[in-house]
Every structure is written in structure tokens, then in C-alpha cells.
PDB file of C-alpha atoms in Angstrom:
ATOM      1  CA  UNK U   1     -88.357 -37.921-110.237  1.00 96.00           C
ATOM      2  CA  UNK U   2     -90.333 -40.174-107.816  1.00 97.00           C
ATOM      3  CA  UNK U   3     -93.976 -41.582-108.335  1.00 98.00           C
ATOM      4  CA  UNK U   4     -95.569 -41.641-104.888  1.00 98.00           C
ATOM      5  CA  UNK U   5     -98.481 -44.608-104.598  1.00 97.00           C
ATOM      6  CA  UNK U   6    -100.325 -46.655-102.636  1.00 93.00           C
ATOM      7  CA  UNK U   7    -100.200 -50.233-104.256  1.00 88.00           C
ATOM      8  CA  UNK U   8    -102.831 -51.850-106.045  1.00 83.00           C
ATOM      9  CA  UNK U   9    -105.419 -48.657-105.469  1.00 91.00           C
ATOM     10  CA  UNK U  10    -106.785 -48.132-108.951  1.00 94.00           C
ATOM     11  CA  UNK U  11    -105.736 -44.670-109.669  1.00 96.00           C
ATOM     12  CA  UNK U  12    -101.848 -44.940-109.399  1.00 97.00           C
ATOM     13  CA  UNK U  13    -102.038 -48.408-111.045  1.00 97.00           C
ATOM     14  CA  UNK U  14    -103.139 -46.337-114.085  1.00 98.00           C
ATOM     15  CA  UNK U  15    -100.442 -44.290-114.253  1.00 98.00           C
ATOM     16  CA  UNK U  16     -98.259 -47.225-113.558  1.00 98.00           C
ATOM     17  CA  UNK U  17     -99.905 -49.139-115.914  1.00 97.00           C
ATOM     18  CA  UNK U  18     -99.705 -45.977-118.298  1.00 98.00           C
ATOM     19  CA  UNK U  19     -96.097 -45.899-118.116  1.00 98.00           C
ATOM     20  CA  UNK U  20     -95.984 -49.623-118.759  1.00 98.00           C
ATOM     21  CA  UNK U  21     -96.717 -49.265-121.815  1.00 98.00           C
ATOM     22  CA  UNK U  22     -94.686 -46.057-122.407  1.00 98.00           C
ATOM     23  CA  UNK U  23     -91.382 -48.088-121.729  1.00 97.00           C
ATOM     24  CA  UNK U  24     -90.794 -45.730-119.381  1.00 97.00           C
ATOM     25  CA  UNK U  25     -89.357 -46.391-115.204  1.00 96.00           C
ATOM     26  CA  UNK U  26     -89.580 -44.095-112.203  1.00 97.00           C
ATOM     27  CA  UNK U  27     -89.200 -44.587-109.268  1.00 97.00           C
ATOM     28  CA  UNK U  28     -91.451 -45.153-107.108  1.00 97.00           C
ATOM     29  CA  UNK U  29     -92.596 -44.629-103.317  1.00 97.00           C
ATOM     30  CA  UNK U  30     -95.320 -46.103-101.425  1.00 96.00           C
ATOM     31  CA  UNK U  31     -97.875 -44.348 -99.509  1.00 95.00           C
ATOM     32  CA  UNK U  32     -99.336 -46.443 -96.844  1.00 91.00           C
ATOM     33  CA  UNK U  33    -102.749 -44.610 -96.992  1.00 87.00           C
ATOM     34  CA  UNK U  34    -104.315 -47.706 -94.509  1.00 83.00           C
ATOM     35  CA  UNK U  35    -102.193 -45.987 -91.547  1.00 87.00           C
ATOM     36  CA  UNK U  36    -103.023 -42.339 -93.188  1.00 87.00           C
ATOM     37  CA  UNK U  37     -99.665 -41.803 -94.074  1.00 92.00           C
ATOM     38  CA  UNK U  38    -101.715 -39.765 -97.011  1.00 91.00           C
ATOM     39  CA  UNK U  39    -103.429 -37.521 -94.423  1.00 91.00           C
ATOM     40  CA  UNK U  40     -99.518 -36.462 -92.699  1.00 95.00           C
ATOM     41  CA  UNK U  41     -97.768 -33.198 -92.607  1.00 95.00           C
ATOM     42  CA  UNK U  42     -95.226 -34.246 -94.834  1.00 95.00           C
ATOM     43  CA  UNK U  43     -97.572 -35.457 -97.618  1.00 94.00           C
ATOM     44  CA  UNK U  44     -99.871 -32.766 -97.405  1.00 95.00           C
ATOM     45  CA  UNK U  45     -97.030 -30.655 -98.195  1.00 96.00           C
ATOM     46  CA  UNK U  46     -97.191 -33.079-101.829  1.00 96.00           C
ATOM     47  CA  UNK U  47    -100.737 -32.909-101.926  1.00 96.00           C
ATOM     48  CA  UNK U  48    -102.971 -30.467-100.473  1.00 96.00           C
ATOM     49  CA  UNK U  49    -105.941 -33.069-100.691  1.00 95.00           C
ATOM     50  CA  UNK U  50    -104.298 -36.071 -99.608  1.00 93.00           C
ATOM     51  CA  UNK U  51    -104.416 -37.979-102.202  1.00 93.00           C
ATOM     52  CA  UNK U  52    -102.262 -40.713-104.573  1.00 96.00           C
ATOM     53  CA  UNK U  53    -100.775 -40.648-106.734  1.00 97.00           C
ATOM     54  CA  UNK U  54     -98.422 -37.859-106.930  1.00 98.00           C
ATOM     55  CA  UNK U  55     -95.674 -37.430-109.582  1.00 98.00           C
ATOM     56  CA  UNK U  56     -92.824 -35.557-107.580  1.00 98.00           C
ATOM     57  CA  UNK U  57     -91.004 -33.397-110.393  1.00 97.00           C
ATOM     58  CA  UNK U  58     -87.445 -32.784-110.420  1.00 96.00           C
ATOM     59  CA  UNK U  59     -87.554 -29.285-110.337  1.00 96.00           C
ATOM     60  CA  UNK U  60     -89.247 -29.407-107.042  1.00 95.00           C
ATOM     61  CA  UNK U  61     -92.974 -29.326-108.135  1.00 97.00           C
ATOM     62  CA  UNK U  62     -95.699 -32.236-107.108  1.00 98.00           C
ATOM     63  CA  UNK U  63     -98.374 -33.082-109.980  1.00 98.00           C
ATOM     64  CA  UNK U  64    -101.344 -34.078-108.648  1.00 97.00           C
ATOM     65  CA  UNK U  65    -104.501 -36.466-110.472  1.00 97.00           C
ATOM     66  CA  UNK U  66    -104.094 -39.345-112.439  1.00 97.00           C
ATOM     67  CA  UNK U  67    -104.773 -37.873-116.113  1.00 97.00           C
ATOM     68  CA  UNK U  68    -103.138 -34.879-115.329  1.00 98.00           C
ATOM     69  CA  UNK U  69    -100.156 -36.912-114.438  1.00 98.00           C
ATOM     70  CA  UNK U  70    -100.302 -39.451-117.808  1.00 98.00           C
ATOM     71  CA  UNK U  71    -100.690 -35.937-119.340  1.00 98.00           C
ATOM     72  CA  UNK U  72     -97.548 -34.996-118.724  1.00 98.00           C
ATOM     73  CA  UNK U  73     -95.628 -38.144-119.541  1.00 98.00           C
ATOM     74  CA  UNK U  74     -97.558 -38.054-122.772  1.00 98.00           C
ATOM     75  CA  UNK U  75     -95.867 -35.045-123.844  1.00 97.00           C
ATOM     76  CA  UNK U  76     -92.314 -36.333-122.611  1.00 97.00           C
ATOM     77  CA  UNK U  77     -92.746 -39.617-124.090  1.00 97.00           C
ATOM     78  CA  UNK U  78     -95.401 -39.339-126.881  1.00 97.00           C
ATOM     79  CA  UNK U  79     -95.240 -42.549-128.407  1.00 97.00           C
ATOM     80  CA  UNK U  80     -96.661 -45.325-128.135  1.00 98.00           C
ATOM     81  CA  UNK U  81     -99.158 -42.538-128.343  1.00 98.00           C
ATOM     82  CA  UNK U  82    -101.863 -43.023-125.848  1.00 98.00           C
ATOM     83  CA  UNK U  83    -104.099 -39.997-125.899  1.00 98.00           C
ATOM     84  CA  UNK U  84    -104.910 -39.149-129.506  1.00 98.00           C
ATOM     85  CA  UNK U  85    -102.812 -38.305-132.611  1.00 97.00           C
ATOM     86  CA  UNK U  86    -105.037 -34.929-133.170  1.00 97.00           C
ATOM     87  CA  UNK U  87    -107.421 -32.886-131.131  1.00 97.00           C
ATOM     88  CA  UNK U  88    -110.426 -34.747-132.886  1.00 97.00           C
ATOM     89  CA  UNK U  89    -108.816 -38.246-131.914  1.00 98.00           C
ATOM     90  CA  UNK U  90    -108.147 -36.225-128.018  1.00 97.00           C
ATOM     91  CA  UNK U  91    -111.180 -35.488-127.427  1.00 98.00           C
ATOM     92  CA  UNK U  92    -113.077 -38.523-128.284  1.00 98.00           C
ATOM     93  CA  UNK U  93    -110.469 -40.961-126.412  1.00 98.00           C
ATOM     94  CA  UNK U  94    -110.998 -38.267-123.553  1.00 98.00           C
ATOM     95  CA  UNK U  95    -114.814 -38.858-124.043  1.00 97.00           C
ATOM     96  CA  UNK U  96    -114.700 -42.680-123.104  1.00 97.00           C
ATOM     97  CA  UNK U  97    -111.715 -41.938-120.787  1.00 98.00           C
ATOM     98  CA  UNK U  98    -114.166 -39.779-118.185  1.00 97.00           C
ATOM     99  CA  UNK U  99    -116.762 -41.954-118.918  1.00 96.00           C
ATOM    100  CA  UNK U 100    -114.744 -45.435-118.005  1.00 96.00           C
ATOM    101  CA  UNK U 101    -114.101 -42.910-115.017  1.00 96.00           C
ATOM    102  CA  UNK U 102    -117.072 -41.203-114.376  1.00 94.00           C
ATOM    103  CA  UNK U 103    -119.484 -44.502-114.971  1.00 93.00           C
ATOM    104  CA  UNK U 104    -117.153 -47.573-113.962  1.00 91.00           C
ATOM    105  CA  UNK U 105    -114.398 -46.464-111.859  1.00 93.00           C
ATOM    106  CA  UNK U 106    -116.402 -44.180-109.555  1.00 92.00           C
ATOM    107  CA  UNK U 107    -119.300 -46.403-108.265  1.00 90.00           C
ATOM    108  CA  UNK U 108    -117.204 -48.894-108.346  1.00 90.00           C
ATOM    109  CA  UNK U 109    -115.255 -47.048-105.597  1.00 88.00           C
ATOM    110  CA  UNK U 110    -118.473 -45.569-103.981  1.00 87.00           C
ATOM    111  CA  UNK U 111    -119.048 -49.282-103.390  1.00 88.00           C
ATOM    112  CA  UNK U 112    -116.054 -50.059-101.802  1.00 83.00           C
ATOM    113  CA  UNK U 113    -114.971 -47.718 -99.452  1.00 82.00           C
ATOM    114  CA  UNK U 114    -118.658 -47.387 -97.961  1.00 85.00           C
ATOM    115  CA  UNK U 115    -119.498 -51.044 -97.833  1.00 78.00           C
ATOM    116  CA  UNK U 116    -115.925 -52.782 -96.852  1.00 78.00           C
ATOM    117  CA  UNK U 117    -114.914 -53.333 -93.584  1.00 76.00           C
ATOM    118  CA  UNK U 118    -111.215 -53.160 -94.510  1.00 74.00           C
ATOM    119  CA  UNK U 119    -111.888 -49.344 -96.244  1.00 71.00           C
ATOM    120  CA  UNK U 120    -113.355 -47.961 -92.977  1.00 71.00           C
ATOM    121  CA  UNK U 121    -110.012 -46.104 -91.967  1.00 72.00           C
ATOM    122  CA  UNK U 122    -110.657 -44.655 -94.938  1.00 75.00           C
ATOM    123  CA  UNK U 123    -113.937 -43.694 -95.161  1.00 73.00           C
ATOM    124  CA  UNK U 124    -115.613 -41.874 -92.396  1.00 76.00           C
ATOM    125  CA  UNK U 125    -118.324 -42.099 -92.119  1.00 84.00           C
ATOM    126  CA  UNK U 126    -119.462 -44.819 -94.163  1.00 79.00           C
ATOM    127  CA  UNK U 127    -122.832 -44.638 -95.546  1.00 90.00           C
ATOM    128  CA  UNK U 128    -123.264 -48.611 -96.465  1.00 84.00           C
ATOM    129  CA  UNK U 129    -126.745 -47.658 -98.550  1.00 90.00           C
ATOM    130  CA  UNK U 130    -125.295 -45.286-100.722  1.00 86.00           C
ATOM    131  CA  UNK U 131    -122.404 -47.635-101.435  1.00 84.00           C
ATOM    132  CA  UNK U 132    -125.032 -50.414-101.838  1.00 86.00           C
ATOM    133  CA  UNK U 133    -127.091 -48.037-104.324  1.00 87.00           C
ATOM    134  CA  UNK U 134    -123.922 -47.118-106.302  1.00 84.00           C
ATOM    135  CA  UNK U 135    -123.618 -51.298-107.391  1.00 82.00           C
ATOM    136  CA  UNK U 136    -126.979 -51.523-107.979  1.00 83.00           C
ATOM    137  CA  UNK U 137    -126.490 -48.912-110.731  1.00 85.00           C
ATOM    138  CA  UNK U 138    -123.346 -50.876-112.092  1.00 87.00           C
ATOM    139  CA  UNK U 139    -124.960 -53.514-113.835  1.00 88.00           C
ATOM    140  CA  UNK U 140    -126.437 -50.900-115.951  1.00 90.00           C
ATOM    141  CA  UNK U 141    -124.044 -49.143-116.831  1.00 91.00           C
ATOM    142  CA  UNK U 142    -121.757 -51.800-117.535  1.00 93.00           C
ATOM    143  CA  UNK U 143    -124.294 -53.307-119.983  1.00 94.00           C
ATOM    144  CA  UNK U 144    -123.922 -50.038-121.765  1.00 95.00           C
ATOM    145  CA  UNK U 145    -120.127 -50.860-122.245  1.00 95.00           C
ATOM    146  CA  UNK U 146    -120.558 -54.218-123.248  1.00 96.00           C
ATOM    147  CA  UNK U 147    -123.053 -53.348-126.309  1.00 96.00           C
ATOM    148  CA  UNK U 148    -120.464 -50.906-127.134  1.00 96.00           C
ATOM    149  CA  UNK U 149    -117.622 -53.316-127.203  1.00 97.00           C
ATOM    150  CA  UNK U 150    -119.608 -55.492-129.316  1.00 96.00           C
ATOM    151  CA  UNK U 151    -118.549 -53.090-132.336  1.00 96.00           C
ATOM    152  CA  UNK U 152    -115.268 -52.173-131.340  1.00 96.00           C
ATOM    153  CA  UNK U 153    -112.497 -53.941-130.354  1.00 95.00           C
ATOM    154  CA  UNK U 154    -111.029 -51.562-127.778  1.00 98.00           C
ATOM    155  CA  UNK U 155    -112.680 -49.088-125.292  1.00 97.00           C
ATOM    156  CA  UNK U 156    -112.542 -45.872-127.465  1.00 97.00           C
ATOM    157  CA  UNK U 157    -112.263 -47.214-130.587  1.00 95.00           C
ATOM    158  CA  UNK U 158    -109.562 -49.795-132.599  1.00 96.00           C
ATOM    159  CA  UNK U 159    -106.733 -49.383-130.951  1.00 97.00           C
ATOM    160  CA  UNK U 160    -105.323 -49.399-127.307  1.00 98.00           C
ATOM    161  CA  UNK U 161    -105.689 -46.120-125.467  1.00 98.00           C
ATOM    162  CA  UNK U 162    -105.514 -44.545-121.908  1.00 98.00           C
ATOM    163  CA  UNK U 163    -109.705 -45.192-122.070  1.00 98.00           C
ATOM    164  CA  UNK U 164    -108.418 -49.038-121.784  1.00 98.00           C
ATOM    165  CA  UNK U 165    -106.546 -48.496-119.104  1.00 98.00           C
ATOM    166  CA  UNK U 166    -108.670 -46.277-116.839  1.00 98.00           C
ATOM    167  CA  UNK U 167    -111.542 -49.348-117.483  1.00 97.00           C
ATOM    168  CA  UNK U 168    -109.752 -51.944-117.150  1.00 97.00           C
ATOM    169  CA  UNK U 169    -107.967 -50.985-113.297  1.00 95.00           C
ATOM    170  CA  UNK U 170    -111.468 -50.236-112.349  1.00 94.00           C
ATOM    171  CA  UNK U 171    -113.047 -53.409-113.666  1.00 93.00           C
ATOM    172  CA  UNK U 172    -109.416 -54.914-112.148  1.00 92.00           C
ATOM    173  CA  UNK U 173    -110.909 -53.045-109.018  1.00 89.00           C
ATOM    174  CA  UNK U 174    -113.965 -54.270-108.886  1.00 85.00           C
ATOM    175  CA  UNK U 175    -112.755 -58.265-109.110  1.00 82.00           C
ATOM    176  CA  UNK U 176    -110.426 -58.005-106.364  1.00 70.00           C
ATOM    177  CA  UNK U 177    -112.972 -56.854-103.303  1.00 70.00           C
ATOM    178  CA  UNK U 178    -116.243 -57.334-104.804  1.00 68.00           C
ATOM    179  CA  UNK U 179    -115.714 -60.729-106.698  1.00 76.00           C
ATOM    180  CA  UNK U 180    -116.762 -58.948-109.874  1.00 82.00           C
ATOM    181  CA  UNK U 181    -116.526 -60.864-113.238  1.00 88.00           C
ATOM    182  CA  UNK U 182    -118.463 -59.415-116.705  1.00 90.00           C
ATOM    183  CA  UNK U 183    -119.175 -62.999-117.502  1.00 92.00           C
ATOM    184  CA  UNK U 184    -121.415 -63.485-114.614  1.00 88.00           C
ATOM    185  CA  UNK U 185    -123.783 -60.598-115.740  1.00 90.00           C
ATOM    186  CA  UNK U 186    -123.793 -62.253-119.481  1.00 94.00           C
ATOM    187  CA  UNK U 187    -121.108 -59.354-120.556  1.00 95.00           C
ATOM    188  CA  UNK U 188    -119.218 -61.545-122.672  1.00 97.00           C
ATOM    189  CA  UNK U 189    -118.556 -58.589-124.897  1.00 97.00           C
ATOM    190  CA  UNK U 190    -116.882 -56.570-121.737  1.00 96.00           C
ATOM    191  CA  UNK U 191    -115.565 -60.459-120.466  1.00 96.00           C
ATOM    192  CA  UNK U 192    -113.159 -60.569-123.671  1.00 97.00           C
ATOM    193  CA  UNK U 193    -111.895 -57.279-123.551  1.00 97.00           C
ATOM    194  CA  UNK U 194    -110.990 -57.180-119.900  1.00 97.00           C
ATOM    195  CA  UNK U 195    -109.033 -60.610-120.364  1.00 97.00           C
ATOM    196  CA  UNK U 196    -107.694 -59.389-123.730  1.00 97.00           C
ATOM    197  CA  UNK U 197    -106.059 -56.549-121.547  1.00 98.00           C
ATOM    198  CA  UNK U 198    -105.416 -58.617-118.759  1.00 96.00           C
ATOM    199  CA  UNK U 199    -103.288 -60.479-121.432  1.00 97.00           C
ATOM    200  CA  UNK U 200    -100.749 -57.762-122.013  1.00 97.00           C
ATOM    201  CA  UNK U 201     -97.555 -57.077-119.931  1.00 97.00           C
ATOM    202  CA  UNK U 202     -98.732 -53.624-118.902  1.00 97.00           C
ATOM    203  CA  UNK U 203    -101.724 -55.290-117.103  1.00 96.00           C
ATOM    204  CA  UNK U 204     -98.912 -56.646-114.075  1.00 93.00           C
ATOM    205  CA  UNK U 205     -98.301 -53.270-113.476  1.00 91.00           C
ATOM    206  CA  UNK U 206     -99.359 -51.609-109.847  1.00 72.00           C
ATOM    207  CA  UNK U 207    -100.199 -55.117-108.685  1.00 73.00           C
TER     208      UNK U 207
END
């Protein structure tokens, strides 16, 4: 079984990060997606839309998208149980899950690969206004986060959950290329949670 990546992108340092906390090794192989070593023959053949990561099965078979893949090692490793306990528990972890995605991951990355210079191999064409109107939405939405995390003490509810770990690569994300720190929009609330994660071994993965 092989894990193919690119290092420190936010999506396979979730499931890296995911596994972390399972206890649980694979091996991995990087993707060097800055020479489009994601967009070749030979990974197409993984991944028919070219993109990381992608969990290469041992039977042959190539799992595609990040939950999908966390999915699976769920059920072959179920605890520390990440996910939910019962479908109630599922589907509201699930809720702030696609919302940590949906809301903070993905203008987040809107941001980044249309307003850096270093994403432009990436990204073509960039469109640096939409990237710029995608952060000036952030703020926002963060703050809706941080009230939340003023009653809770982790991102779906008391206890540590794939929702934590989906927010906290993108907020991880976010510090590395646009200098981004909670504290400096008054999230303290967001502030200690993100360095309460930051705090556990898990956090070192997919650096």
C-alpha cells in the first residue's frame, strides 16, 4: 500500500495527519506537482483528475479524495475513532468537517493559487481578484468559527475529530504563504485551538 503526496499541500497532510493519530504507517511517495508530475501519463493512470493524494490499494485499485481516503482507514483502523461512534455523531462531525472545508480550507486555497507567484505553474490562468475576493470573505467566516469555539473545546464538539484536522491544515495553510495568525484578527477563541492542535504529535505530520 503506498500513499502518493505532494508535501506540505493541505489535503494529503490530512490524511497524513489522520493516520497520525490512527498509529498507523504507509508508505509514502511524493508527487512533485510544481514540475506537474500530477498532470503525467503515469499518474493520470492513478488519478483521472490529477490530483493528491492518492491511496494506492494493494489489490491494485487507486482511492482518490481526502475523506474518501480517511474513510477507508476508518473502517480498517476504527479506533481512536475519528468520524463518529453512530450515524447521529457521523453526520454532525461530517457537518463541521465540509464546513472547515467548504468555508476555511477552500478560500483559503482560492487565495493562494490565484494570488502567489510561486502557485502560477499551477494555476492557469490566475485570476488575482477572485483570489483577492476569496480573503476578503475569510475574516468572516473565520469569526463565525471563533464564536463557535468559544463554547466548545474542539471543532465539532468535545472531543478531537477529523473536523480538527481538516481546520487546522487549512488554518496551518493559511500561516505558511499568507502570514495568517487568528490572533491578529482578535480570534483568540480560534488562536487557542489552532495552537492547542498544533501542540499534539499528529500536528508534525505532512510537514
Amino acid at each position: 500500500m503506498k500513499l502518493h503526496i505532494a508535501p506540505r499541500a493541505p489535503n494529503p497532510r490530512r490524511v497524513q495527519m489522520f493516520l497520525a493519530e490512527k498509529g498507523v504507517s504507509v508508505e509514502t511517495v511524493p508527487v512533485a506537482i510544481n514540475t506537474q508530475e500530477h498532470r503525467s501519463p503515469e499518474f493520470v493512470a492513478k488519478n483521472p483528475v490529477s490530483r493528491v493524494p492518492v491511496l494506492e490499494l494493494d489489490d491494485g485499485r487507486f482511492l482518490g479524495e481526502t475523506r474518501a481516503i480517511c474513510t477507508w482507514f476508518e473502517g480498517q483502523h476504527p479506533e481512536p475513532n475519528l468520524m463518529g461512534v453512530d450515524a447521529e455523531e457521523r453526520a454532525f462531525i461530517e457537518m463541521h468537517d465540509r464546513r472547515a472545508e467548504f468555508y476555511c480550507l477552500l478560500p483559503i486555497a482560492n487565495w493562494i493559487r490565484h494570488c502567489h507567484p510561486g502557485l502560477a505553474p499551477l494555476e492557469q490562468p490566475q485570476f488575482p481578484e477572485y483570489g483577492q475576493s476569496q480573503a476578503g470573505k475569510l475574516p468572516d467566516l473565520l469569526r463565525v468559527f471563533d464564536v463557535e469555539l468559544a463554547s466548545r473545546s474542539y471543532w465539532a464538539g468535545e472531543r478531537f475529530t477529523i473536523a480538527d484536522i481538516t481546520a487546522f491544515c487549512a488554518v496551518e495553510f493559511a500561516r505558511g504563504l499568507m502570514k495568517f495568525r487568528p490572533s491578529d484578527l482578535g480570534l483568540l477563541h480560534l488562536q487557542d485551538w489552532r495552537d492547542r492542535i498544533n501542540a499534539r504529535p499528529s500536528a508534525k505530520a505532512g510537514m
